[in-house]
Structure formats: C-alpha cells, structure tokens
Tab-separated table of C-alpha atoms in Angstrom:
chain	number	residue	atom	x	y	z
A	1	PRO	CA	-25.424	3.240	8.135
A	2	LEU	CA	-24.344	-0.410	8.080
A	3	SER	CA	-20.736	0.492	7.332
A	4	ALA	CA	-20.854	3.110	10.087
A	5	TYR	CA	-22.305	0.568	12.522
A	6	GLY	CA	-19.603	-1.944	11.608
A	7	GLY	CA	-17.010	0.753	12.197
A	8	VAL	CA	-18.453	1.601	15.577
A	9	ILE	CA	-18.589	-2.071	16.551
A	10	ALA	CA	-14.939	-2.489	15.598
A	11	LEU	CA	-13.936	0.661	17.469
A	12	ASN	CA	-15.887	-0.434	20.548
A	13	ARG	CA	-14.440	-3.933	20.456
A	14	PRO	CA	-11.634	-3.188	22.923
A	15	ILE	CA	-14.059	-1.662	25.479
A	16	ASP	CA	-17.461	-3.300	24.928
A	17	GLU	CA	-17.798	-6.617	26.726
A	18	GLY	CA	-21.276	-7.183	25.254
A	19	LEU	CA	-19.943	-7.198	21.709
A	20	ALA	CA	-19.836	-10.980	21.428
A	21	ARG	CA	-23.604	-11.280	21.524
A	22	ARG	CA	-24.089	-8.750	18.715
A	23	LEU	CA	-21.392	-9.937	16.392
A	24	HIS	CA	-18.898	-12.724	15.989
A	25	GLU	CA	-16.167	-12.084	18.551
A	26	ASN	CA	-13.508	-12.239	15.842
A	27	PHE	CA	-15.236	-9.643	13.631
A	28	VAL	CA	-12.036	-7.839	12.666
A	29	GLU	CA	-10.095	-11.005	12.029
A	30	VAL	CA	-12.820	-12.595	9.911
A	31	LEU	CA	-14.205	-9.681	7.891
A	32	ILE	CA	-11.606	-6.959	7.812
A	33	ALA	CA	-8.078	-8.275	8.129
A	34	PRO	CA	-7.758	-12.056	8.216
A	35	GLY	CA	-4.729	-13.119	10.226
A	36	TYR	CA	-4.572	-9.907	12.262
A	37	GLU	CA	-6.014	-9.209	15.658
A	38	GLY	CA	-5.742	-6.906	18.613
A	39	GLU	CA	-6.841	-3.445	19.626
A	40	ALA	CA	-4.777	-1.603	17.019
A	41	MET	CA	-6.353	-3.554	14.161
A	42	ALA	CA	-9.810	-3.087	15.654
A	43	ILE	CA	-9.269	0.663	15.751
A	44	LEU	CA	-8.004	0.767	12.175
A	45	ALA	CA	-10.875	-1.406	10.967
A	46	GLY	CA	-13.344	0.832	12.775
A	47	ASP	CA	-11.830	3.942	11.241
A	48	ALA	CA	-11.942	2.360	7.789
A	49	LEU	CA	-15.579	1.291	8.014
A	50	LEU	CA	-16.768	4.551	9.536
A	51	THR	CA	-15.052	6.748	6.976
A	52	HIS	CA	-16.230	4.413	4.199
A	53	ALA	CA	-19.815	5.157	5.218
A	54	PHE	CA	-19.268	8.856	4.563
A	55	GLU	CA	-17.499	8.172	1.278
A	56	ALA	CA	-20.348	5.965	0.102
A	57	MET	CA	-22.942	8.572	0.998
A	58	ALA	CA	-21.015	11.372	-0.670
A	59	PHE	CA	-20.025	9.687	-3.914
A	60	HIS	CA	-22.269	6.719	-4.649
A	61	PRO	CA	-23.916	7.290	-8.059
A	62	ARG	CA	-27.320	6.175	-6.791
A	63	ALA	CA	-27.214	8.154	-3.554
A	64	ALA	CA	-30.557	9.785	-3.028
A	65	GLY	CA	-31.556	13.256	-3.910
A	66	THR	CA	-30.174	16.678	-4.295
A	67	ASP	CA	-26.943	17.910	-2.819
A	68	ARG	CA	-28.923	19.539	0.013
A	69	ARG	CA	-30.648	16.289	0.953
A	70	ARG	CA	-27.452	14.304	0.580
A	71	LEU	CA	-25.650	16.752	2.883
A	72	ALA	CA	-28.502	16.535	5.400
A	73	SER	CA	-28.093	12.747	5.459
A	74	ILE	CA	-24.332	12.977	5.859
A	75	ALA	CA	-24.802	15.506	8.674
A	76	ALA	CA	-27.283	13.201	10.438
A	77	LEU	CA	-24.775	10.346	10.346
A	78	ALA	CA	-21.889	12.594	11.421
A	79	ARG	CA	-23.865	13.838	14.444
A	80	ALA	CA	-24.913	10.320	15.396
A	81	ALA	CA	-21.437	8.781	15.075
A	82	GLY	CA	-19.539	11.745	16.501
A	83	VAL	CA	-19.295	13.855	19.617
A	84	ARG	CA	-23.012	14.711	19.626
A	85	GLY	CA	-23.997	11.052	19.623
A	86	MET	CA	-22.116	7.819	20.036
A	87	ILE	CA	-18.800	9.193	21.260
A	88	THR	CA	-20.366	11.144	24.119
A	89	GLY	CA	-22.776	8.317	24.916
A	90	GLN	CA	-19.933	5.824	25.147
A	91	VAL	CA	-17.751	8.167	27.228
A	92	MET	CA	-20.631	8.823	29.623
A	93	ASP	CA	-21.297	5.073	29.835
A	94	LEU	CA	-17.670	4.383	30.716
A	95	GLU	CA	-17.631	7.177	33.303
A	96	ALA	CA	-20.846	5.870	34.897
A	97	GLU	CA	-19.526	2.339	35.495
A	98	GLY	CA	-19.692	1.565	39.190
A	99	ARG	CA	-21.035	5.031	40.045
A	100	PRO	CA	-24.503	6.339	40.773
A	101	PHE	CA	-26.052	8.419	37.998
A	102	THR	CA	-29.297	10.251	37.410
A	103	TYR	CA	-32.182	9.283	35.176
A	104	ARG	CA	-31.295	12.229	32.937
A	105	GLN	CA	-27.709	10.951	32.589
A	106	LEU	CA	-29.006	7.468	31.795
A	107	LEU	CA	-31.256	8.863	29.055
A	108	ARG	CA	-28.321	10.780	27.561
A	109	ILE	CA	-26.196	7.630	27.582
A	110	HIS	CA	-28.973	5.583	25.981
A	111	ARG	CA	-29.768	8.216	23.369
A	112	GLY	CA	-26.133	8.158	22.361
A	113	LYS	CA	-24.349	4.971	21.428
A	114	THR	CA	-26.224	2.720	18.974
A	115	GLY	CA	-29.487	4.544	19.693
A	116	ALA	CA	-28.077	7.605	17.930
A	117	LEU	CA	-27.314	5.572	14.795
A	118	ILE	CA	-30.823	4.147	14.738
A	119	ARG	CA	-32.273	7.671	14.892
A	120	ALA	CA	-29.892	8.768	12.129
A	121	SER	CA	-30.964	5.836	9.934
A	122	VAL	CA	-34.583	6.962	10.135
A	123	LEU	CA	-33.593	10.561	9.370
A	124	MET	CA	-31.416	9.552	6.429
A	125	ALA	CA	-34.312	7.619	4.907
A	126	ALA	CA	-36.585	10.617	5.473
A	127	HIS	CA	-34.109	12.921	3.730
A	128	CYS	CA	-34.565	10.815	0.582
A	129	ARG	CA	-38.136	12.113	0.351
A	130	THR	CA	-38.760	15.457	-1.272
A	131	ASP	CA	-42.260	16.005	0.091
A	132	LEU	CA	-41.715	15.964	3.859
A	133	SER	CA	-42.306	19.173	5.769
A	134	ALA	CA	-40.838	20.002	9.166
A	135	ALA	CA	-43.619	18.339	11.202
A	136	PRO	CA	-43.270	14.836	9.694
A	137	MET	CA	-39.476	15.124	9.887
A	138	GLN	CA	-39.738	15.952	13.592
A	139	ALA	CA	-42.136	13.035	14.133
A	140	LEU	CA	-39.743	10.661	12.355
A	141	ALA	CA	-36.820	11.990	14.398
A	142	GLU	CA	-38.779	11.302	17.602
A	143	PHE	CA	-39.737	7.831	16.338
A	144	GLY	CA	-36.069	7.067	15.597
A	145	SER	CA	-35.069	8.327	19.036
A	146	LEU	CA	-37.617	6.110	20.756
A	147	VAL	CA	-36.661	3.008	18.755
A	148	GLY	CA	-32.988	3.750	19.479
A	149	LEU	CA	-33.731	4.216	23.174
A	150	ALA	CA	-35.648	0.926	23.292
A	151	PHE	CA	-32.754	-0.857	21.573
A	152	GLN	CA	-30.189	0.559	23.987
A	153	VAL	CA	-32.250	-0.264	27.087
A	154	GLN	CA	-32.601	-3.852	25.856
A	155	ASP	CA	-28.879	-3.972	25.047
A	156	ASP	CA	-27.966	-2.844	28.564
A	157	ILE	CA	-30.342	-5.379	30.119
A	158	LEU	CA	-28.679	-8.099	28.040
A	159	ASP	CA	-25.280	-6.905	29.318
A	160	VAL	CA	-26.432	-7.886	32.801
A	161	GLU	CA	-28.953	-10.659	32.217
A	162	GLY	CA	-27.970	-12.102	28.839
A	163	ASP	CA	-26.165	-15.333	28.172
A	164	VAL	CA	-23.906	-15.116	25.107
A	165	GLN	CA	-24.324	-18.835	24.467
A	166	VAL	CA	-28.135	-18.504	24.327
A	167	ILE	CA	-28.296	-15.240	22.420
C-alpha cells in the first residue's frame, strides 16, 4: 500500500495543492528521479510506484497466503487505486470545485481518494488471515471505510484551514 500511496501522491502532484503538507514538495525530485522535475516526471514516477505495488504483492516471496487470498488483496488495492476508488473520487473532487454538491456526492468523493486506500489497507491485512468469515470481513471493511472517511474529511479541512508552515 505504501508504494501505491506514493504513486498516487506523485500522480496527484500536478493537481493537488494540498500535497506540500503531506509530503516534501519536491517528492519526485528527491526520491524518484534526482535532477528531474515537472508534471511528466511526476506522472511517470506515479505510474512506476503504483505498478510496483502490484508487482510486489504478486511476486514477493513472503507475500501472505494462498493464491486466492493474494488475489483478493491485489483486487482490493486495484479497486481502491482505480476507477472504483481514487480515480473517480479525484475526478468528482475536481468537478465539484466551485460548484454546489450534495451530501451524497461529498461522501462519494471522500470515500474515494486516499480514503479508498486506507480501506484497502485494512482489507489486505484481513486477507492475510485464514480464519475470518464474511461477518468480520464486512466489519473490517466498514472500519476501514470510516477511518478513510475521517482522514479525508480532515484532509479537506486542512486544505482550507491548514498552514503548510505549521503542519
């Protein structure tokens, strides 16, 4: 999940003005490609980190569990990072700028973005267990959703109220 989050941060760098408070503003230049900068490098760095997360999950020798559990974890991350999660959340967030939106739309935005990755992280850890039935899995999914929602609400408040120098 950390590699995926780094990839998402790098990909969001050209459009996310709140990035500086979460990560060094020269993330790509410092960690990924020293001496390079700009949107194109941010996109490439994001692609590299995000795809690396899937590679690590698929092929790491100590990756947890059976093929079925490993695939369930990969699927959870793919949903969270893709169209069902962060992509749609970010698109909806961009479309909502300067426009009125409903509470339902706001929840969808907040449940996407980083909130979706937080939920996926909880699910991926749960998939490492062999003894969880459907009910505990559902409870953990809801827990991850609520923690992700809380994170995203706080993140949006900091976008408006936060001071990068203090944070």
